Short mmCIF file of N, CA and C in Angstrom, two decimals:
data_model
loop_
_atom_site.label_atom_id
_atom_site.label_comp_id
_atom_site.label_asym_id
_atom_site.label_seq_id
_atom_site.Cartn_x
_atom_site.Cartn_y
_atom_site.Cartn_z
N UNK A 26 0.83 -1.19 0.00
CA UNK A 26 0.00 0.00 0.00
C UNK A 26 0.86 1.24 0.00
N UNK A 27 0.03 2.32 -0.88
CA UNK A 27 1.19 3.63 -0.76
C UNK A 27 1.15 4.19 0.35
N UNK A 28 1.63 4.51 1.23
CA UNK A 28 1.71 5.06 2.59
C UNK A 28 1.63 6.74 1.99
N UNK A 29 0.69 7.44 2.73
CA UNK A 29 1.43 9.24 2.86
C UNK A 29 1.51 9.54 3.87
N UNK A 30 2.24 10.76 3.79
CA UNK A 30 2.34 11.50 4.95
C UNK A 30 1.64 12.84 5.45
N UNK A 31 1.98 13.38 6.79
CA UNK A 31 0.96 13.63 7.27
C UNK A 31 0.36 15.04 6.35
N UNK A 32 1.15 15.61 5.86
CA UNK A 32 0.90 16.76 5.00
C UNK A 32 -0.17 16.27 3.75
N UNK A 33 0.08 15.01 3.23
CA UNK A 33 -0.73 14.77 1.98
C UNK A 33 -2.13 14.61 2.43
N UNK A 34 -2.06 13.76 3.47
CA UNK A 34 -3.67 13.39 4.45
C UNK A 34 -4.34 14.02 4.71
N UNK A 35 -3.51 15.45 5.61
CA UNK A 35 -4.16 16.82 5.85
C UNK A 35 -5.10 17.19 4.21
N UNK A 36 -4.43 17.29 3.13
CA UNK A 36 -4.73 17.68 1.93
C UNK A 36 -6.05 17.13 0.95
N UNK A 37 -5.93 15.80 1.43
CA UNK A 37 -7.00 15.24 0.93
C UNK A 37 -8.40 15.16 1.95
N UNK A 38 -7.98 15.39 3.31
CA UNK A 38 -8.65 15.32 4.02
C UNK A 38 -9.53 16.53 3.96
N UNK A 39 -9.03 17.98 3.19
CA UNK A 39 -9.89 19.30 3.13
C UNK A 39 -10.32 19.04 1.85
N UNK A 40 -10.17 18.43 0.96
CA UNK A 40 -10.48 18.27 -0.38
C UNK A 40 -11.93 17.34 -0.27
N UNK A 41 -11.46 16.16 0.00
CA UNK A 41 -12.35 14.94 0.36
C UNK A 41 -13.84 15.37 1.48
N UNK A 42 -13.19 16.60 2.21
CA UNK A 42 -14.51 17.10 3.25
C UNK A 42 -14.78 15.86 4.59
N UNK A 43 -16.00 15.96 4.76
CA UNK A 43 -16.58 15.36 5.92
C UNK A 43 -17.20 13.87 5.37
N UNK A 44 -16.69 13.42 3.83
CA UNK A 44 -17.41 12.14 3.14
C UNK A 44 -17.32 10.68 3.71
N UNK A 45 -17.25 9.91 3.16
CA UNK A 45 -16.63 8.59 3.76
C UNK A 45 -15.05 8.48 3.46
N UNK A 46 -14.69 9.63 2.69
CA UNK A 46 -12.99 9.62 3.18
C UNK A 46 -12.87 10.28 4.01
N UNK A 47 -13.07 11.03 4.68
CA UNK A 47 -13.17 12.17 5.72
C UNK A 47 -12.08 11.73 6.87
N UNK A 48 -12.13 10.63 7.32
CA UNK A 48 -11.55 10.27 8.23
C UNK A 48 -10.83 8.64 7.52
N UNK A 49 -9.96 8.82 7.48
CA UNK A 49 -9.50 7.33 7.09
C UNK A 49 -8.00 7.22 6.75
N UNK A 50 -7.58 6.05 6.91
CA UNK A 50 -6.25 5.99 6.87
C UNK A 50 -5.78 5.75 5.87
N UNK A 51 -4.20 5.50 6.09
CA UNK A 51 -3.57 5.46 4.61
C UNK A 51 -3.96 4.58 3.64
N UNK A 52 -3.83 3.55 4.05
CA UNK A 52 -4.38 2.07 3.21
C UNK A 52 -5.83 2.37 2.55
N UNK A 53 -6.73 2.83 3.15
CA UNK A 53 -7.58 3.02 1.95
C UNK A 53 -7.45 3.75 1.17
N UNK A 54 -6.81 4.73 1.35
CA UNK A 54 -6.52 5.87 -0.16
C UNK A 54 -5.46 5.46 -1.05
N UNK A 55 -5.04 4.49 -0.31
CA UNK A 55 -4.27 3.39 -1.38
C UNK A 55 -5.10 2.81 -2.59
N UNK A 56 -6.61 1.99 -2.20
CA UNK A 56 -7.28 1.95 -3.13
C UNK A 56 -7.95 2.74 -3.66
N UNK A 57 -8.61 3.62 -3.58
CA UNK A 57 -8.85 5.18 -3.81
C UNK A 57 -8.95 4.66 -5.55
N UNK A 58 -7.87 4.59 -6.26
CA UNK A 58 -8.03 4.66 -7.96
C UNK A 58 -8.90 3.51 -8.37
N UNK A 59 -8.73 2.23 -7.53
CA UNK A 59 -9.56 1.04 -8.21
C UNK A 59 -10.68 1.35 -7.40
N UNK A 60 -11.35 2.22 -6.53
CA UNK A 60 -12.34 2.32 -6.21
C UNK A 60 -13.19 3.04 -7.40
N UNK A 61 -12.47 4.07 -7.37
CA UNK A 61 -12.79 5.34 -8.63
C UNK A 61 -13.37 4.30 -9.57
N UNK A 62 -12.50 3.66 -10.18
CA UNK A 62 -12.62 2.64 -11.55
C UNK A 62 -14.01 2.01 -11.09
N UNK A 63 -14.02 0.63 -10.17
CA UNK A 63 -15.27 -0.13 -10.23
C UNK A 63 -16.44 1.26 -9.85
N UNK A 64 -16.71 2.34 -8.93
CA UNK A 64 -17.68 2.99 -8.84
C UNK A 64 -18.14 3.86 -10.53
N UNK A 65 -16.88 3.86 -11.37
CA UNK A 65 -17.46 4.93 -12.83
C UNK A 65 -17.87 3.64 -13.44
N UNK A 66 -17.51 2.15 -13.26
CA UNK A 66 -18.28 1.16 -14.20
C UNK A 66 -19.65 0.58 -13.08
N UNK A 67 -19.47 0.94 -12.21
CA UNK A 67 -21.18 1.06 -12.03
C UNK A 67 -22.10 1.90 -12.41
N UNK A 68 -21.51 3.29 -12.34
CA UNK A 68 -22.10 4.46 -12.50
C UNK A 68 -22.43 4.27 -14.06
N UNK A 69 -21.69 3.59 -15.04
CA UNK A 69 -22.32 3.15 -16.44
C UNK A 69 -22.88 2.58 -16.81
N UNK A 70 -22.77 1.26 -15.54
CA UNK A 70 -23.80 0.05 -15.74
C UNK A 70 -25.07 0.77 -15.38
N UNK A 71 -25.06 1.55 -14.35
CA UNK A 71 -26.64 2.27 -14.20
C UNK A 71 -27.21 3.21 -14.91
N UNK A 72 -26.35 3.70 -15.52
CA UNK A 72 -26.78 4.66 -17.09
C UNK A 72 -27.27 3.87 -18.03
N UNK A 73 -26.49 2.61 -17.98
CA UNK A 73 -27.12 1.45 -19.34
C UNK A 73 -28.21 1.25 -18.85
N UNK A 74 -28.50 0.67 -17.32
CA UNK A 74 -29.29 0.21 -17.05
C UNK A 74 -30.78 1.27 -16.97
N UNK A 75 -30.61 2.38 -17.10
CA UNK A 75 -31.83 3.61 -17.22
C UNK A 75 -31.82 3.67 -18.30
N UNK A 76 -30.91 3.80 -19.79
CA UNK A 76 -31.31 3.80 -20.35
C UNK A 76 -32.41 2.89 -21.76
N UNK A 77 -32.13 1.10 -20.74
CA UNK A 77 -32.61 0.10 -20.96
C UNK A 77 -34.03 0.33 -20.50
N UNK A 78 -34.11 0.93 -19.07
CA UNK A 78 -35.73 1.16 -18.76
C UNK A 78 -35.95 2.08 -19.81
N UNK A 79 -35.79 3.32 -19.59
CA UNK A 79 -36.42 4.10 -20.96
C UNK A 79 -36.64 3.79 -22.25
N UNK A 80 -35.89 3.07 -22.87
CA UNK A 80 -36.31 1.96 -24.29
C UNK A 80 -37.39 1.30 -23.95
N UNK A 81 -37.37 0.52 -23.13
CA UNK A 81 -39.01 -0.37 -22.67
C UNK A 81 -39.66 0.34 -22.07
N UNK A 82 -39.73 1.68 -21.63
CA UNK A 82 -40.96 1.77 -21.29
C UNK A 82 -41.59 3.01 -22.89
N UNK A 83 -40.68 3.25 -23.40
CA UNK A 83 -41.24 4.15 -24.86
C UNK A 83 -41.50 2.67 -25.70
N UNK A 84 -41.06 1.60 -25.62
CA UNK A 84 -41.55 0.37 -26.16
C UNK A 84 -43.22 -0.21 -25.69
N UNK A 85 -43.19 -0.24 -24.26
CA UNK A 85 -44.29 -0.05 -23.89
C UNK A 85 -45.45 0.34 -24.53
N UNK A 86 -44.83 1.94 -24.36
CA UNK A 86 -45.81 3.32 -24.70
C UNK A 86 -46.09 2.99 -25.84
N UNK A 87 -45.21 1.89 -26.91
CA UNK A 87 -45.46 2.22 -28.49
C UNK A 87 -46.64 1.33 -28.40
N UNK A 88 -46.26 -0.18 -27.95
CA UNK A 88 -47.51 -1.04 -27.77
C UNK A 88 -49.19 -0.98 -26.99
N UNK A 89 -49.04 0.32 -26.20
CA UNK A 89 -50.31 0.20 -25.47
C UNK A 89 -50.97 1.19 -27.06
N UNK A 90 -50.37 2.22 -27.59
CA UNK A 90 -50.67 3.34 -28.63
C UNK A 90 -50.72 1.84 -29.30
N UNK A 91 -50.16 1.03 -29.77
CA UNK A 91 -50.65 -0.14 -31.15
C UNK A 91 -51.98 -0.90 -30.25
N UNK A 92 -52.16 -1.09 -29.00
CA UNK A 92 -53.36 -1.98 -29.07
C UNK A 92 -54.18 -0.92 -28.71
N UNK A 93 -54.23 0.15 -28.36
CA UNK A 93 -55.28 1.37 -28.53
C UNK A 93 -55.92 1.79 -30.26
N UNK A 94 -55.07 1.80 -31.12
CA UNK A 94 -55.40 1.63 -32.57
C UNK A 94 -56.15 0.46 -32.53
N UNK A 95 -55.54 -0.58 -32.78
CA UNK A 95 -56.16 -2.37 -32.89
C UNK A 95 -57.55 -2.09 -32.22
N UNK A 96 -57.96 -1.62 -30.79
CA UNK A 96 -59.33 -1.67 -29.95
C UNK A 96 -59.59 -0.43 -31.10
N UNK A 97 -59.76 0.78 -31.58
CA UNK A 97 -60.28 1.35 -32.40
C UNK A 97 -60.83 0.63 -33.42
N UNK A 98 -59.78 0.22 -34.34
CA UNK A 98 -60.17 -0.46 -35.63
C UNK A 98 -61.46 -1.41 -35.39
N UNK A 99 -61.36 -2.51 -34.50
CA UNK A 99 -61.45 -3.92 -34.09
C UNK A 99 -63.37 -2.74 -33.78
N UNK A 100 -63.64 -2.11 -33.18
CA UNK A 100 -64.68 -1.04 -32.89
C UNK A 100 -65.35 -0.78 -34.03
N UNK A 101 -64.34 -0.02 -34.38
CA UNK A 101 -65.22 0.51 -35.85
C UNK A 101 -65.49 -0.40 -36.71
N UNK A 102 -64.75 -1.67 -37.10
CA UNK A 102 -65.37 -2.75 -37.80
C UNK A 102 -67.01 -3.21 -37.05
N UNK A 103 -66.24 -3.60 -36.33
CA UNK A 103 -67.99 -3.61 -35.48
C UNK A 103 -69.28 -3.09 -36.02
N UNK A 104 -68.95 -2.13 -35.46
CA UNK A 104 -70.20 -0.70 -35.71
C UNK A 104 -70.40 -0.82 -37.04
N UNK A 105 -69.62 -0.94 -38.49
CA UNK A 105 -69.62 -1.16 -39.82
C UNK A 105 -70.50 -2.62 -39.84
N UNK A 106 -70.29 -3.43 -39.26
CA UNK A 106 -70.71 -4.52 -39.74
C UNK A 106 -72.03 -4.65 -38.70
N UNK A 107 -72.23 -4.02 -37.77
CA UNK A 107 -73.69 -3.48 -37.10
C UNK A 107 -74.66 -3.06 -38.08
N UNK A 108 -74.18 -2.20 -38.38
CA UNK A 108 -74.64 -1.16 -39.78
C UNK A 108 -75.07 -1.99 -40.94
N UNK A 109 -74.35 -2.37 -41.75
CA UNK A 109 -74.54 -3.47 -42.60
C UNK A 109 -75.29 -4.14 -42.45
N UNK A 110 -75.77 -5.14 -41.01
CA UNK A 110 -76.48 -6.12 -41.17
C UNK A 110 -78.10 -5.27 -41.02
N UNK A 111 -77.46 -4.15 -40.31
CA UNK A 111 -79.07 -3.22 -40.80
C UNK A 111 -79.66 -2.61 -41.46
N UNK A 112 -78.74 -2.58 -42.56
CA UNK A 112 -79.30 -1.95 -43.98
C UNK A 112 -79.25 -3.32 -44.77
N UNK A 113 -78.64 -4.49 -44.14
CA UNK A 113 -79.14 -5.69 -45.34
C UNK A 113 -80.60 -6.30 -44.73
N UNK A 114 -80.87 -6.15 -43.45
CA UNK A 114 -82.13 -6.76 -42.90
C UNK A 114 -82.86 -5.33 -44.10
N UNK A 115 -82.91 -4.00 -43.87
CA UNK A 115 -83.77 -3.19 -44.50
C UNK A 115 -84.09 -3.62 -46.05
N UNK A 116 -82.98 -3.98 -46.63
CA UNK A 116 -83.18 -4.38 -47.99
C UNK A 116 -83.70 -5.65 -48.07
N UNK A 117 -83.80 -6.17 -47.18
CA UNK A 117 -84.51 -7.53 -47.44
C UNK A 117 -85.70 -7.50 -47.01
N UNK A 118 -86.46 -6.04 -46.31
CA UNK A 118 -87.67 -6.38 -46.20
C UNK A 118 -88.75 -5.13 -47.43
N UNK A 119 -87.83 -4.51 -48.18
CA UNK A 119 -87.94 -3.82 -49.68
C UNK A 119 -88.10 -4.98 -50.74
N UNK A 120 -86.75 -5.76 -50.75
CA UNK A 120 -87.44 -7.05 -51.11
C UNK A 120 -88.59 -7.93 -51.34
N UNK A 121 -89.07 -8.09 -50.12
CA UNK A 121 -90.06 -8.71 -49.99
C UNK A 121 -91.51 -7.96 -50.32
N UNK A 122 -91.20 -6.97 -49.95
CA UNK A 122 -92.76 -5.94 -50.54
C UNK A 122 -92.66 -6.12 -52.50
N UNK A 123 -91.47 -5.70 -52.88
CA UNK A 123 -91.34 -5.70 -54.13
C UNK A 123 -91.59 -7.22 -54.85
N UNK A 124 -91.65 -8.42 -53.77
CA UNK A 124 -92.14 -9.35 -54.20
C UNK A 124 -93.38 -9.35 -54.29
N UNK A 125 -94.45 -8.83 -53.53
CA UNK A 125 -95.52 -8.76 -53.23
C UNK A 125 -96.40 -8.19 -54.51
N UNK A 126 -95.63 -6.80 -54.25
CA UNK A 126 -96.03 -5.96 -55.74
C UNK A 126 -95.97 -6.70 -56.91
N UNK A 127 -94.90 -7.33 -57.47
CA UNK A 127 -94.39 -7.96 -58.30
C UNK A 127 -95.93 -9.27 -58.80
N UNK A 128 -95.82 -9.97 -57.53
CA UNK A 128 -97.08 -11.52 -57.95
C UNK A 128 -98.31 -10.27 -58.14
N UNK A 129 -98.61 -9.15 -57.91
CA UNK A 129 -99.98 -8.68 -57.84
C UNK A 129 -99.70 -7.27 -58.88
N UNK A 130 -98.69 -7.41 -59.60
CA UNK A 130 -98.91 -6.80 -60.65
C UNK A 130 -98.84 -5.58 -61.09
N UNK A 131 -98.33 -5.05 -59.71
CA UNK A 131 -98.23 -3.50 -59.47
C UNK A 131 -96.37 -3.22 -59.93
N UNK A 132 -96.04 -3.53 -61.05
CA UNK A 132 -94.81 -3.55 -61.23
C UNK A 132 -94.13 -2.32 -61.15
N UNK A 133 -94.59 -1.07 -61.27
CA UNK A 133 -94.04 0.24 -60.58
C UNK A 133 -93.52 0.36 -58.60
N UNK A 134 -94.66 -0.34 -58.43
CA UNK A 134 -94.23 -0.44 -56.77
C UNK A 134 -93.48 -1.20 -56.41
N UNK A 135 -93.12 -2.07 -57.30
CA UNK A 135 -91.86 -3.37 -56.73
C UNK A 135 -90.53 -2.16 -57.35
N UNK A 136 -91.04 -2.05 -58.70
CA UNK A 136 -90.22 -1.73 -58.60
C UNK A 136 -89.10 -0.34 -57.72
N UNK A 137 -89.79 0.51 -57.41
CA UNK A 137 -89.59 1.62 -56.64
C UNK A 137 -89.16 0.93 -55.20
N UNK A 138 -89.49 -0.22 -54.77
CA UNK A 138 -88.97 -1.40 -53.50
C UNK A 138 -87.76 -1.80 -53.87
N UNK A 139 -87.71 -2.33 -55.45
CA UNK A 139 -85.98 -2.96 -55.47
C UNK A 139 -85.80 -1.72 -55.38
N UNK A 140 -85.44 -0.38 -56.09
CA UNK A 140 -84.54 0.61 -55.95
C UNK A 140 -84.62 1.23 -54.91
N UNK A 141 -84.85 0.62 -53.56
CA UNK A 141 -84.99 1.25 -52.29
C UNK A 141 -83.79 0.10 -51.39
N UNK A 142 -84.01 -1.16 -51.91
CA UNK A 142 -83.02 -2.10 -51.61
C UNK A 142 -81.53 -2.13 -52.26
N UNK A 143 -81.68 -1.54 -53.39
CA UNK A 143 -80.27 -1.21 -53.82
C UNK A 143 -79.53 -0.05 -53.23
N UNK A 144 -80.38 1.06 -53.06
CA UNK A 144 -79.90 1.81 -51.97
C UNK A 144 -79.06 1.48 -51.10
N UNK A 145 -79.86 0.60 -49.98
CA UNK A 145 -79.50 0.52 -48.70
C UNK A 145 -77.84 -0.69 -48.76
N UNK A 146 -78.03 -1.74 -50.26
CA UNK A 146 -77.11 -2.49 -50.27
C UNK A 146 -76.94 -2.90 -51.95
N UNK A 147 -76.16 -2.27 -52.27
CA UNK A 147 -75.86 -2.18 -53.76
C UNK A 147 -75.19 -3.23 -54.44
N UNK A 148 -74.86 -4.70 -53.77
CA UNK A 148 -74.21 -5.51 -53.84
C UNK A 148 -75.30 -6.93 -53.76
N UNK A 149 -76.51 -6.77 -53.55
CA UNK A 149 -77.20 -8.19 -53.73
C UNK A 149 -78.03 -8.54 -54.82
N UNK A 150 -77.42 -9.53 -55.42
CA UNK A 150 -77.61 -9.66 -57.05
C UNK A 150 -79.09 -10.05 -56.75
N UNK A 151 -79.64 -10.89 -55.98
CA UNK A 151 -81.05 -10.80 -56.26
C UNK A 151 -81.48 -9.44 -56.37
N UNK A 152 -81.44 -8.56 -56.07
CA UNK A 152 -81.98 -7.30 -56.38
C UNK A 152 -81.96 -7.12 -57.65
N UNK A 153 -81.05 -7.08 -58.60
CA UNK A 153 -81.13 -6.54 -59.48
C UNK A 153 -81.61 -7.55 -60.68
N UNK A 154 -81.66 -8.77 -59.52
CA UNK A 154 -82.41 -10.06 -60.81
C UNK A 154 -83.79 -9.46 -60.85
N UNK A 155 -84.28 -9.39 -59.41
CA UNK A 155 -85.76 -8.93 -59.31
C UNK A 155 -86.06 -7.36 -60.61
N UNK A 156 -84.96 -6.47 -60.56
CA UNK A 156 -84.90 -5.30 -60.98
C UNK A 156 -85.40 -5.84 -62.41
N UNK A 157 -84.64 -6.72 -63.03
CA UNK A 157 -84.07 -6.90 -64.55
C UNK A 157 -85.89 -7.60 -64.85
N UNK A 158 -86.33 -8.13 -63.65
CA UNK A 158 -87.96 -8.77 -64.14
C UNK A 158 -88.78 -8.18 -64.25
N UNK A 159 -88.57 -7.03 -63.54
CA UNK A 159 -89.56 -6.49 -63.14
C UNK A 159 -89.69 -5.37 -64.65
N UNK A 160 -88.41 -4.76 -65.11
CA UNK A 160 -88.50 -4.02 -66.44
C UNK A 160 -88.73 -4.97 -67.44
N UNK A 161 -88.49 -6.00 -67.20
CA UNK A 161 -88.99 -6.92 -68.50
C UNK A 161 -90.05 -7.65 -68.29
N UNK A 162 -90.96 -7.37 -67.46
CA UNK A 162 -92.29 -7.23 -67.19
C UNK A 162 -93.25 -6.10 -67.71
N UNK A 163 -92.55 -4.75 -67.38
CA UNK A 163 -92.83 -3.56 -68.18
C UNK A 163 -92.56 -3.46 -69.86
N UNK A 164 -91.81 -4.50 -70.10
CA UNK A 164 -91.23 -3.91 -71.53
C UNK A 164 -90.11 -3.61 -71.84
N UNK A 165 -89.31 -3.11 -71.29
CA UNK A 165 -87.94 -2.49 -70.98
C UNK A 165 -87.10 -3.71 -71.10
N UNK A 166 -86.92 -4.58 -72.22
CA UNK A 166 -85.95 -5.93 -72.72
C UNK A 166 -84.47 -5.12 -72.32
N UNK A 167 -84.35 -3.84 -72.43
CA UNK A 167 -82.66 -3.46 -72.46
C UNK A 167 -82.15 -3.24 -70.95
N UNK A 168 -83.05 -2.73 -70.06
CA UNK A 168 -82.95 -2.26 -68.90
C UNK A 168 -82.83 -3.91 -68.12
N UNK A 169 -83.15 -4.83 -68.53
CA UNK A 169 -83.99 -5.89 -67.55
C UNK A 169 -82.35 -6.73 -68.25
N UNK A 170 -81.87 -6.86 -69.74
CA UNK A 170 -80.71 -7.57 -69.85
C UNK A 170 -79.85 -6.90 -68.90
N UNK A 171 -79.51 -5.74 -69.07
CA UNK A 171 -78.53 -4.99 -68.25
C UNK A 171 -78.64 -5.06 -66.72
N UNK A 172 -80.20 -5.24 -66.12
CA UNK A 172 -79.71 -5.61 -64.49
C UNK A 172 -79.50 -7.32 -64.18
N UNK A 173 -80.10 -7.40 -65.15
CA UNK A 173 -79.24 -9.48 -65.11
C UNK A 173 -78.42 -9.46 -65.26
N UNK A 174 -76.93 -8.64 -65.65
CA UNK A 174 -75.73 -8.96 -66.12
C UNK A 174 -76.00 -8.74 -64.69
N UNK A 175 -75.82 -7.55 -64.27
CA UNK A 175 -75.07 -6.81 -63.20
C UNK A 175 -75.14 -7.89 -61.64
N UNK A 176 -76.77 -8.72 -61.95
CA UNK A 176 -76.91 -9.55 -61.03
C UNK A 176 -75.75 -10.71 -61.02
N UNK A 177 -75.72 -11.14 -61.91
CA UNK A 177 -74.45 -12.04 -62.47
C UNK A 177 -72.64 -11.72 -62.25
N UNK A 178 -72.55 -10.72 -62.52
CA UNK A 178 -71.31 -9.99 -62.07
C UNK A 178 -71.39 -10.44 -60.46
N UNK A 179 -72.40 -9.33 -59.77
CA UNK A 179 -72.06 -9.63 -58.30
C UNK A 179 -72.07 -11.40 -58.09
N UNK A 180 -72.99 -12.10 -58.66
CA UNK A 180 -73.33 -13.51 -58.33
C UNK A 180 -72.74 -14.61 -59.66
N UNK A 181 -71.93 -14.76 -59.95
CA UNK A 181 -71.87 -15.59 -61.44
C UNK A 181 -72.47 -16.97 -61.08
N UNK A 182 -73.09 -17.52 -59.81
CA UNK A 182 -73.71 -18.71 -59.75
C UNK A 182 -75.32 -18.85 -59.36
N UNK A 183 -75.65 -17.29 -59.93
CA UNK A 183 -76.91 -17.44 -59.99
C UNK A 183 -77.64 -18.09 -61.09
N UNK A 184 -78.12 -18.88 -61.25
CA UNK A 184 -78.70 -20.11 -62.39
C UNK A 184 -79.47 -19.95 -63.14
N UNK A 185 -80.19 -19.06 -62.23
CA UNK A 185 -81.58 -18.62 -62.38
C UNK A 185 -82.00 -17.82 -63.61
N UNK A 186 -80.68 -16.62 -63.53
CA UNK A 186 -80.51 -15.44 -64.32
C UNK A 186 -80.08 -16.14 -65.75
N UNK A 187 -79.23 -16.89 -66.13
CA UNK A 187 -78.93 -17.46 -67.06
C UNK A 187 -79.97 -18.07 -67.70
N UNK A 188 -81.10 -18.64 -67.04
CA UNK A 188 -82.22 -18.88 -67.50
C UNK A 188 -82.53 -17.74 -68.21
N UNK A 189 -83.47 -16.92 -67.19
CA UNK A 189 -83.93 -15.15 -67.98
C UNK A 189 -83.41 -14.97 -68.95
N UNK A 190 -82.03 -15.25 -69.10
CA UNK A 190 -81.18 -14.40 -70.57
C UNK A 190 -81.81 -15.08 -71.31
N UNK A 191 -81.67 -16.54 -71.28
CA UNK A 191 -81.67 -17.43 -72.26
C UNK A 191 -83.04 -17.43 -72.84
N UNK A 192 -84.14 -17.26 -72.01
CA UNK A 192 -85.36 -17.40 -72.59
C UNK A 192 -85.73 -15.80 -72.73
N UNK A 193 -85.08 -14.83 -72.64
CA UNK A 193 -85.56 -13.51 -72.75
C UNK A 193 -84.86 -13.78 -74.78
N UNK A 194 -83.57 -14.08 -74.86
CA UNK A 194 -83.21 -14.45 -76.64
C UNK A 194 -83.83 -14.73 -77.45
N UNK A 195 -84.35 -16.12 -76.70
CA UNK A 195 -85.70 -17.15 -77.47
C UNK A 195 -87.47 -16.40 -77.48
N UNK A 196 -87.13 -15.46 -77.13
CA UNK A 196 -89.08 -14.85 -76.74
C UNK A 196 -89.31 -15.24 -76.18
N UNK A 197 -89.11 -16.55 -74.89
CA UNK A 197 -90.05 -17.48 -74.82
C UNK A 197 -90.83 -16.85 -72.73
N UNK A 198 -90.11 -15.64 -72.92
CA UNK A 198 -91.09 -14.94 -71.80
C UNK A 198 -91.63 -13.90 -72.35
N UNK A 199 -93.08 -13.23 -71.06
CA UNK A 199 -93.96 -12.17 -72.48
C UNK A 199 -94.03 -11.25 -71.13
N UNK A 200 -93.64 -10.09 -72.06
CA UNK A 200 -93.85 -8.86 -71.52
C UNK A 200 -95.21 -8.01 -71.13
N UNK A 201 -95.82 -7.42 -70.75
CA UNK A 201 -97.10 -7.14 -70.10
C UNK A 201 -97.15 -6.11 -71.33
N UNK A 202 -98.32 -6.47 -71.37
CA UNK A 202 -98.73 -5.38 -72.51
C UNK A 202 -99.02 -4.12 -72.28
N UNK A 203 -98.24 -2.62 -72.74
CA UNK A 203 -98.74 -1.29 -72.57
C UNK A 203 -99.77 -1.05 -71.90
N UNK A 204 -100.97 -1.42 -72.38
CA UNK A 204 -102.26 -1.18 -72.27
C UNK A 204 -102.50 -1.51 -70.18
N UNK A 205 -102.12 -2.98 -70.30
CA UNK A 205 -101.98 -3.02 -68.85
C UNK A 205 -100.97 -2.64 -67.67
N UNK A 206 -100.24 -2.01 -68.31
CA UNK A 206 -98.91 -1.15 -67.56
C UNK A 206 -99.69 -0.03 -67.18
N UNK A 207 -99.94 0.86 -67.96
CA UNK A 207 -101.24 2.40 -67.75
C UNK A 207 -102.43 1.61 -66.75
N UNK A 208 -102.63 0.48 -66.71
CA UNK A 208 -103.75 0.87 -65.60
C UNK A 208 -103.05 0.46 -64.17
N UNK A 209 -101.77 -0.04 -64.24
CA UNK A 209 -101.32 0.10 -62.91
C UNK A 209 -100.56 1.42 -62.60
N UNK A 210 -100.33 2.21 -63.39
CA UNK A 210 -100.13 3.39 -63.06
C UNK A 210 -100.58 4.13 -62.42
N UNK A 211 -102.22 4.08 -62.88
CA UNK A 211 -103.31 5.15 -62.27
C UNK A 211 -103.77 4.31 -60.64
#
């Protein structure tokens, strides 16, 4: 151990103050430098070590902000598909009136029912099969091919419609005659 004397002790002793060197003998200020050393590689290990908490907890922060989005989204799908099933129940009960109209002949009122169901859901090919019958019930052969495609597009395994085309080619369905179109008008 480095021994000092009494002049150096005095010196460190006003420097050092009232600390835990304050009073102490030679031999420990002997270690004094490897103290220095292991206390600045703690003093780094605890800088690493704060700055390891602060990464995880802004890691944290990033993940509670990602499952706060996710509970948004995961919400608003919801509410969308809430929505949806209540404008497809609405169109399906436009539907059904426009069926009504439709067997009883009032082919303006069905039809004004499908275009109340396409509204609400612009994507259900029966609608626009019903649509395409209901003008080619009126007469309207161009209007009634054109909402059978469209039914077909949304549905290509509707069977039904392929029928319609096929026998709308052949004549072999009959359109309501003028005469009885004007009295469901009035």
């Amino acid at each position: 151990p480095r021994i000092f004397d009494a002049d150096e002790v005095e010196e460190l002793s006003e420097q050092l103050g009232d600390g835990i060197y304050g009073e102490t003998d030679s031999s420990i200020l002997y270690y004094d430098p490897i103290c220095t050393d292991v206390v600045e590689t703690l003093r780094d290990s605890i800088k690493v070590s704060k700055n390891m908490i602060d990464n995880l907890n802004d890691y944290n922060n990033m993940l509670q902000h990602n499952e706060a989005v996710l509970t948004d989204s995961t919400r608003k799908n919801f509410l969308r598909e809430q929505v949806s099933q209540s404008n497809q129940n609405k169109a399906m009960r436009h539907l059904s009136r426009s069926l009504r109209f439709f067997y009883d002949e009032e082919y303006r009122n069905a039809l004004s029912e499908v275009n109340f169901a396409i509204e609400l859901n612009p994507n259900l090919a029966i609608a626009y099969g019903r649509r395409g019958s209901i003008y080619y019930k009126l007469g309207d052969n161009r209007r009634a091919t054109l909402n059978w495609n469209v039914a077909l597009q949304l549905d290509p395994e509707f069977t039904e419609i392929y029928d319609m085309l096929q026998a709308a080619d052949e004549n072999r369905l009959k359109p309501v005659e003028i005469g009885k179109i004007q009295e469901n008008i009035k």
